[in-house]
PDB file as gemmi writes it, atoms N, CA and C in Angstrom:
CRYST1    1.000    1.000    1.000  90.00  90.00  90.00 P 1                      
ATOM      1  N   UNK A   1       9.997  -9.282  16.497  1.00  0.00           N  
ATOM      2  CA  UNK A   1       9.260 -10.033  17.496  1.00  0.00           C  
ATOM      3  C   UNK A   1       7.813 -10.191  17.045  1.00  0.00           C  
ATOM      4  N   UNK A   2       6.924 -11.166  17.335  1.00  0.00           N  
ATOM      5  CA  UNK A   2       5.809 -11.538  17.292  1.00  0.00           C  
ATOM      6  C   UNK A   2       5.254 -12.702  18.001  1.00  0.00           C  
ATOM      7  N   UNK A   3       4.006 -12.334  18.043  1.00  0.00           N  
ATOM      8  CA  UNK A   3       2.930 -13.474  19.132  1.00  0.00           C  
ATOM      9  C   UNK A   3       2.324 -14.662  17.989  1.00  0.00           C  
ATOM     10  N   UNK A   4       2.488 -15.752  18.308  1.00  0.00           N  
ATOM     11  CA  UNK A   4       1.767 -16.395  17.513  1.00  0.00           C  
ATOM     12  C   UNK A   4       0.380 -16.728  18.737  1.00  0.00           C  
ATOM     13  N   UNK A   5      -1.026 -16.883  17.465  1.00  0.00           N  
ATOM     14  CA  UNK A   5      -2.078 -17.430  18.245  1.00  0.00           C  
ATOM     15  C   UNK A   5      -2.567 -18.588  17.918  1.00  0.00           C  
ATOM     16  N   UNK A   6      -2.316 -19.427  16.521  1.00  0.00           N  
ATOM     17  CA  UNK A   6      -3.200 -19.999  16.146  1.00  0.00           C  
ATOM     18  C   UNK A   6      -2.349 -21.114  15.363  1.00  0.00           C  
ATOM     19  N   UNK A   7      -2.287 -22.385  15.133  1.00  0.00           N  
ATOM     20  CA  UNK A   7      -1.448 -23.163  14.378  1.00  0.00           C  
ATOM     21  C   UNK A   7      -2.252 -24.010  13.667  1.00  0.00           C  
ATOM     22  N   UNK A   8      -2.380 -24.353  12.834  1.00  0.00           N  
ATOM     23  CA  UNK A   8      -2.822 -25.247  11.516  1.00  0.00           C  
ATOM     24  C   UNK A   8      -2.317 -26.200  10.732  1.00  0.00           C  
ATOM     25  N   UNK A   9      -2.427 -27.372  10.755  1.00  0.00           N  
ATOM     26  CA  UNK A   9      -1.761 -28.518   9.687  1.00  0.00           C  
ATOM     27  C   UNK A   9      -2.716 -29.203   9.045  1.00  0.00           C  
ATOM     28  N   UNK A  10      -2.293 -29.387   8.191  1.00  0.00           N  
ATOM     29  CA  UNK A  10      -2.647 -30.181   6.505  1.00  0.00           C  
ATOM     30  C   UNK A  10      -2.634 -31.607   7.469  1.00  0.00           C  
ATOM     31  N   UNK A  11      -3.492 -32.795   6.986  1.00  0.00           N  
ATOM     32  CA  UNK A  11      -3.526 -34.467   7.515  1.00  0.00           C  
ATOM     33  C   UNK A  11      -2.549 -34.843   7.183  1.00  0.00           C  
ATOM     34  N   UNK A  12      -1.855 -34.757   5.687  1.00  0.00           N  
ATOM     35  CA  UNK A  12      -0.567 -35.252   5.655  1.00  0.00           C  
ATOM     36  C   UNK A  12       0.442 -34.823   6.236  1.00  0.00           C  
ATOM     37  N   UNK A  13       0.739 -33.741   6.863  1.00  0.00           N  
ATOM     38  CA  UNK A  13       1.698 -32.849   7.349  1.00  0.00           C  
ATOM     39  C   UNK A  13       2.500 -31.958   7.090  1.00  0.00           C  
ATOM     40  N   UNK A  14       2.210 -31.969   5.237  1.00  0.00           N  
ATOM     41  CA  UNK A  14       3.018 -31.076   4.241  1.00  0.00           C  
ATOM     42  C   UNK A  14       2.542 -29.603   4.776  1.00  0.00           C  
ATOM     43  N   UNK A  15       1.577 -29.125   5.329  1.00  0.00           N  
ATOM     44  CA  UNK A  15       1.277 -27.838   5.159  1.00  0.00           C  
ATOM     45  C   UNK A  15       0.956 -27.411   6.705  1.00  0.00           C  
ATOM     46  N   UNK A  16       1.403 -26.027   6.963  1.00  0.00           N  
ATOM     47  CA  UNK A  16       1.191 -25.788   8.304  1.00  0.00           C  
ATOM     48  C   UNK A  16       1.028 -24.346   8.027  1.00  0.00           C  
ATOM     49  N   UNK A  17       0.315 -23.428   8.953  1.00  0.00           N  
ATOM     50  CA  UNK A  17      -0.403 -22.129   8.733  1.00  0.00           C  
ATOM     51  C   UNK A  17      -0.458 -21.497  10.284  1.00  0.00           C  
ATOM     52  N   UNK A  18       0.479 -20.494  10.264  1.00  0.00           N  
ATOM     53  CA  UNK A  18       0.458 -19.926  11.815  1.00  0.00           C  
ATOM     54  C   UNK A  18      -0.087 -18.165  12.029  1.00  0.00           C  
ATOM     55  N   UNK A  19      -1.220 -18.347  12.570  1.00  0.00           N  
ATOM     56  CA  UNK A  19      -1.473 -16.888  12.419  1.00  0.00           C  
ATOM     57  C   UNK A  19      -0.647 -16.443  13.665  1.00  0.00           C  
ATOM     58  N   UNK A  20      -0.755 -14.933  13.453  1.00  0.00           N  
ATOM     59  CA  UNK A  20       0.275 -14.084  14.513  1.00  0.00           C  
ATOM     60  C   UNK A  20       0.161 -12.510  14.019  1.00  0.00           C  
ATOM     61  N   UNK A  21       0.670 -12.076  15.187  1.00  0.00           N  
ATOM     62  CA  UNK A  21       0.500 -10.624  15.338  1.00  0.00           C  
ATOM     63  C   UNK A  21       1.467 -10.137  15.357  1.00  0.00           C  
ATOM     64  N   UNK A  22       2.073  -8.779  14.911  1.00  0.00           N  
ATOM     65  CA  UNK A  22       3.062  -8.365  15.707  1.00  0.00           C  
ATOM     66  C   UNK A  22       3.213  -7.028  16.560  1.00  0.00           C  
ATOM     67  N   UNK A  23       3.999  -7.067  17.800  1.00  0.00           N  
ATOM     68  CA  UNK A  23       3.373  -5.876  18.355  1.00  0.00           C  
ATOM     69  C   UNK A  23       3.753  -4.137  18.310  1.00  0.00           C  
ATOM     70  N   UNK A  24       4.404  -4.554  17.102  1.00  0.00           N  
ATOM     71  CA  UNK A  24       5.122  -2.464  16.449  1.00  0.00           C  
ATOM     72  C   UNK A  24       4.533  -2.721  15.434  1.00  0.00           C  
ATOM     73  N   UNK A  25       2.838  -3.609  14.679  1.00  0.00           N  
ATOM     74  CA  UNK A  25       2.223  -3.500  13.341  1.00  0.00           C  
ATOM     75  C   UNK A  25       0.793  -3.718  13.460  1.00  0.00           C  
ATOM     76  N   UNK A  26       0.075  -2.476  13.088  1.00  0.00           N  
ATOM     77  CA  UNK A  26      -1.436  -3.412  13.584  1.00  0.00           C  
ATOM     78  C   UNK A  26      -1.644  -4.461  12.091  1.00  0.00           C  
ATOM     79  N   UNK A  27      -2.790  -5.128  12.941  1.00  0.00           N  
ATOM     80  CA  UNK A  27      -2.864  -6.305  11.817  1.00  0.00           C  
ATOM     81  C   UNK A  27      -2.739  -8.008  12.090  1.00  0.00           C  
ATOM     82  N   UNK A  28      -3.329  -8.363  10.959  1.00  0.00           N  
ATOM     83  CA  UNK A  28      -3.231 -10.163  11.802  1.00  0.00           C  
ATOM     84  C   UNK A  28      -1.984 -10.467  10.808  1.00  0.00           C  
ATOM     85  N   UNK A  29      -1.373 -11.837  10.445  1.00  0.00           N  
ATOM     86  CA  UNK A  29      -0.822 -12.134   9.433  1.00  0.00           C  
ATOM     87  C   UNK A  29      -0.527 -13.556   9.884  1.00  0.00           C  
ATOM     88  N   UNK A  30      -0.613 -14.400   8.335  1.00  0.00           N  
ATOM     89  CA  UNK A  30      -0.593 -15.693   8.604  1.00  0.00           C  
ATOM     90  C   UNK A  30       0.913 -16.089   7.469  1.00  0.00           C  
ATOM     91  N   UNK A  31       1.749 -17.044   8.126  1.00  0.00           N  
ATOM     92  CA  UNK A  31       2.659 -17.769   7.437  1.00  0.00           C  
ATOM     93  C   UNK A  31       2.379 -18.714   6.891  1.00  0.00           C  
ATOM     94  N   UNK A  32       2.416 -18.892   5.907  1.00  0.00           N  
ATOM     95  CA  UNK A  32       2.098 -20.161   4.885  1.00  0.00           C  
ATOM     96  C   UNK A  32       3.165 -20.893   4.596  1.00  0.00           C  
ATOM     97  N   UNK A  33       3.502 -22.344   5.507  1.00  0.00           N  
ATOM     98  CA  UNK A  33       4.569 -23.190   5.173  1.00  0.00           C  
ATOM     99  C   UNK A  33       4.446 -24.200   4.304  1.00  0.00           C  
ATOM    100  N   UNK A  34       5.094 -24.871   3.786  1.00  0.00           N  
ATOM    101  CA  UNK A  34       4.715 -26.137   2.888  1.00  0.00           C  
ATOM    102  C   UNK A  34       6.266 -27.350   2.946  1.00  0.00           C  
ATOM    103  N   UNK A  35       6.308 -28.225   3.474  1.00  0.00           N  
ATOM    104  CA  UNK A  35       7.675 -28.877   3.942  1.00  0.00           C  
ATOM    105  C   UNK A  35       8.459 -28.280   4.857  1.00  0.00           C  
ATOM    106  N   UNK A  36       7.907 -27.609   5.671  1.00  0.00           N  
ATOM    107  CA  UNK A  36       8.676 -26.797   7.143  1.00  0.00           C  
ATOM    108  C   UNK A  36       9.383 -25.170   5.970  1.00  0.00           C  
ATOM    109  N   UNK A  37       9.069 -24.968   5.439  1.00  0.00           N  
ATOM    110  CA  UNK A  37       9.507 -23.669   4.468  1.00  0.00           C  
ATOM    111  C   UNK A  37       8.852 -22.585   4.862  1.00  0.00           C  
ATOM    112  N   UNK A  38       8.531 -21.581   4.764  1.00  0.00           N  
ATOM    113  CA  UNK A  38       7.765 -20.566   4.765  1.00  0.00           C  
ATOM    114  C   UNK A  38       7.307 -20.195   3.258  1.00  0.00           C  
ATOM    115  N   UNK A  39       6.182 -20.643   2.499  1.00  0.00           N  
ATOM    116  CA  UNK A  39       6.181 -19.817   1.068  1.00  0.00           C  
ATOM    117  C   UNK A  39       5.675 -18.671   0.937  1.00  0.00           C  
ATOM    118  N   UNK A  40       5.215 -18.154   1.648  1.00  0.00           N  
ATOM    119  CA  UNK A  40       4.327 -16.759   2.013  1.00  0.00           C  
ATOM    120  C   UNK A  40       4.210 -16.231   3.709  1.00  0.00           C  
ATOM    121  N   UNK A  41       4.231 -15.140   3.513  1.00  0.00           N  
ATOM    122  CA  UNK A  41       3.576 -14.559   4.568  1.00  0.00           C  
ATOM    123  C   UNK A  41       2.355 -13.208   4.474  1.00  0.00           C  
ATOM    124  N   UNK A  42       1.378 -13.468   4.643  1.00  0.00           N  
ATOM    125  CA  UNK A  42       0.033 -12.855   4.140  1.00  0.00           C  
ATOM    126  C   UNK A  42      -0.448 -11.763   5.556  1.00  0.00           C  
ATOM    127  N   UNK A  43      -0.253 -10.372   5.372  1.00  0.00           N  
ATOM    128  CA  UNK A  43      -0.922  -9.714   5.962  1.00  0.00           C  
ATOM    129  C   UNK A  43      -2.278  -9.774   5.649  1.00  0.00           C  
ATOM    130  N   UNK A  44      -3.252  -9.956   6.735  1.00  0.00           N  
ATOM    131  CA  UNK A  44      -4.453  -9.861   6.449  1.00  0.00           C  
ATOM    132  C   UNK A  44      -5.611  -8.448   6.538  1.00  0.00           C  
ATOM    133  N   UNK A  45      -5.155  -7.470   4.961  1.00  0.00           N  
ATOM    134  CA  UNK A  45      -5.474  -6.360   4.484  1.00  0.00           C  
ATOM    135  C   UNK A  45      -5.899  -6.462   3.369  1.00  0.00           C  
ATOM    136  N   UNK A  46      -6.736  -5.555   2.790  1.00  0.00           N  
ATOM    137  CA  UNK A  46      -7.275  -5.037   1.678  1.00  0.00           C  
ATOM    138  C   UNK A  46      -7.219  -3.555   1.369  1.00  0.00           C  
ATOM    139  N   UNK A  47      -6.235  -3.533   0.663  1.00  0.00           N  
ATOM    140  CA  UNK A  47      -7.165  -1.948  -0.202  1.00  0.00           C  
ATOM    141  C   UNK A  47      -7.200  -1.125   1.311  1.00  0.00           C  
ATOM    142  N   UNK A  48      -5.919  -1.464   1.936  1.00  0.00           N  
ATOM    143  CA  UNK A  48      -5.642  -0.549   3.058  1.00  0.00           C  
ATOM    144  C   UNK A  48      -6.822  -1.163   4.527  1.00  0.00           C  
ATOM    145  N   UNK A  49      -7.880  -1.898   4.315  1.00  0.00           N  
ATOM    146  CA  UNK A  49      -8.690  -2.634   5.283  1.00  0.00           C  
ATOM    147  C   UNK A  49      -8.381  -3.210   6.150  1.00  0.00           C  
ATOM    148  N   UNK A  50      -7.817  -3.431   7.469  1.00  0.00           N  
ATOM    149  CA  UNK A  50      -7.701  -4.460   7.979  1.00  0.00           C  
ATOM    150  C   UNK A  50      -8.341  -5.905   8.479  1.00  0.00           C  
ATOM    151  N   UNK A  51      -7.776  -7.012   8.561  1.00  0.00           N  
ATOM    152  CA  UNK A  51      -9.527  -7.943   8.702  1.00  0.00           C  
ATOM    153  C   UNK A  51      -9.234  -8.426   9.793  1.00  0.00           C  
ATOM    154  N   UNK A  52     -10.216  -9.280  10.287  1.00  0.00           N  
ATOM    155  CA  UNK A  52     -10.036 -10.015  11.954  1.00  0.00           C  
ATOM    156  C   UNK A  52      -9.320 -11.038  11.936  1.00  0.00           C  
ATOM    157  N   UNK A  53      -9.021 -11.703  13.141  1.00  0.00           N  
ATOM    158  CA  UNK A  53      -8.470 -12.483  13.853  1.00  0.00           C  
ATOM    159  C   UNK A  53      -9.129 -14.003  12.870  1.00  0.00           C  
ATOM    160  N   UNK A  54     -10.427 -13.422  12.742  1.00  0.00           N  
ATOM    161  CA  UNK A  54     -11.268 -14.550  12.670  1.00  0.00           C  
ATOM    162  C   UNK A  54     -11.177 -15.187  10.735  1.00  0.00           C  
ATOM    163  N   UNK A  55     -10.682 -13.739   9.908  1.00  0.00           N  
ATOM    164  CA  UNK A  55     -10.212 -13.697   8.859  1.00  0.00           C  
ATOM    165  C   UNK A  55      -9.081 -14.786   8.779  1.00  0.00           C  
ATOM    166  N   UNK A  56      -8.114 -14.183   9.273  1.00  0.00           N  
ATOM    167  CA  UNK A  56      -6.839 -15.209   9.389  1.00  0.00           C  
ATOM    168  C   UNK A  56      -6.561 -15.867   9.526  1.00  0.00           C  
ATOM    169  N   UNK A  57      -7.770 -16.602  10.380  1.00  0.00           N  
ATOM    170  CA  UNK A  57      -8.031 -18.258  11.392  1.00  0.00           C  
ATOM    171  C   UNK A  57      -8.454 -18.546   9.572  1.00  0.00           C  
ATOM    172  N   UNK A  58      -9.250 -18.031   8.803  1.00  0.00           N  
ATOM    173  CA  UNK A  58      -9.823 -19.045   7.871  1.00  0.00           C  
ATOM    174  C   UNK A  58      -8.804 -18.819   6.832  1.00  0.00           C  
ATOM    175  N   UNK A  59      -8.147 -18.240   6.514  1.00  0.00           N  
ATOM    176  CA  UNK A  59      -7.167 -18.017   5.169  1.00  0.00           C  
ATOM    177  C   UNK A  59      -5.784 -19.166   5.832  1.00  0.00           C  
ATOM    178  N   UNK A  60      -5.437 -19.634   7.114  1.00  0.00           N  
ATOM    179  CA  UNK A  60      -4.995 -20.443   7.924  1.00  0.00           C  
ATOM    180  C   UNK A  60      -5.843 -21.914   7.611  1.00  0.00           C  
ATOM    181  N   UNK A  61      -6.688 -22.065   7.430  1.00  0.00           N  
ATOM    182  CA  UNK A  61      -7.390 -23.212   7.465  1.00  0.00           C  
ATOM    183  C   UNK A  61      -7.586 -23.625   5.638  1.00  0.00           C  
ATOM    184  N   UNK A  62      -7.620 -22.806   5.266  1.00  0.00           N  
ATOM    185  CA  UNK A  62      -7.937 -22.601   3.650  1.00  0.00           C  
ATOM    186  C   UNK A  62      -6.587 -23.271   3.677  1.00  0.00           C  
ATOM    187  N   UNK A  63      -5.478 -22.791   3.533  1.00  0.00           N  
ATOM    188  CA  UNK A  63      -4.313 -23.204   3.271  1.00  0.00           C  
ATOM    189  C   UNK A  63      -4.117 -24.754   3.349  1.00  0.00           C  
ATOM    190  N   UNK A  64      -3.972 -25.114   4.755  1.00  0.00           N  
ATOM    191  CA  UNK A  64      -4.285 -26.639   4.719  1.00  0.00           C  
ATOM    192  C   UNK A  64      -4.770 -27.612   4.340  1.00  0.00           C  
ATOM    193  N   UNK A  65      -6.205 -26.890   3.603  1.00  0.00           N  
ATOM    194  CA  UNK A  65      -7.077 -27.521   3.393  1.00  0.00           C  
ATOM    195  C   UNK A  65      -6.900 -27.844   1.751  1.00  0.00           C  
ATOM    196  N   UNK A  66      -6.008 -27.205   1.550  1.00  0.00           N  
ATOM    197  CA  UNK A  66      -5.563 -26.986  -0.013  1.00  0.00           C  
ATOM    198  C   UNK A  66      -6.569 -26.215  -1.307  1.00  0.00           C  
ATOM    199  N   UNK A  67      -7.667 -24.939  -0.409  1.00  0.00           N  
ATOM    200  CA  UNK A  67      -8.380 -24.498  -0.838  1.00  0.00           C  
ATOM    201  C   UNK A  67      -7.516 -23.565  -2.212  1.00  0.00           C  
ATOM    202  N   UNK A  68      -5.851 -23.093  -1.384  1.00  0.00           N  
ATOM    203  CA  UNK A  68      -5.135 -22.403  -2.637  1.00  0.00           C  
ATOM    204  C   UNK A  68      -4.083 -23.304  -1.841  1.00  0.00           C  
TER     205      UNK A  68                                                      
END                                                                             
């Protein structure tokens, strides 16, 4: 189970980015789709760190944006 908060698309529509939580994991994590696929799913951690909400909103936006 998980909450999604946040949804993201690319202008063309190829790319979509859903941050979300889940609630038996602390932590944010964003799905990285590309043609309705999932190619990743990215906990947003470091070196054991956890990062914000606000982290995830931009690694979500990066994606779309075709930053990676």
């Amino acid at each position: 189970m998980r909450v999604d908060y946040h949804n993201f698309y690319s202008e063309d529509g190829s790319r979509e980015a859903i941050v979300f939580q889940k609630p038996d994991e602390d932590g944010w994590f964003v799905d990285l789709l590309e043609n309705d696929e999932v190619v990743e799913t990215r906990k947003m951690e470091t070196n054991g760190v956890l990062h914000s909400e606000r982290y995830a909103e931009d690694c979500g936006e990066n994606w779309v944006m075709y930053v990676f």
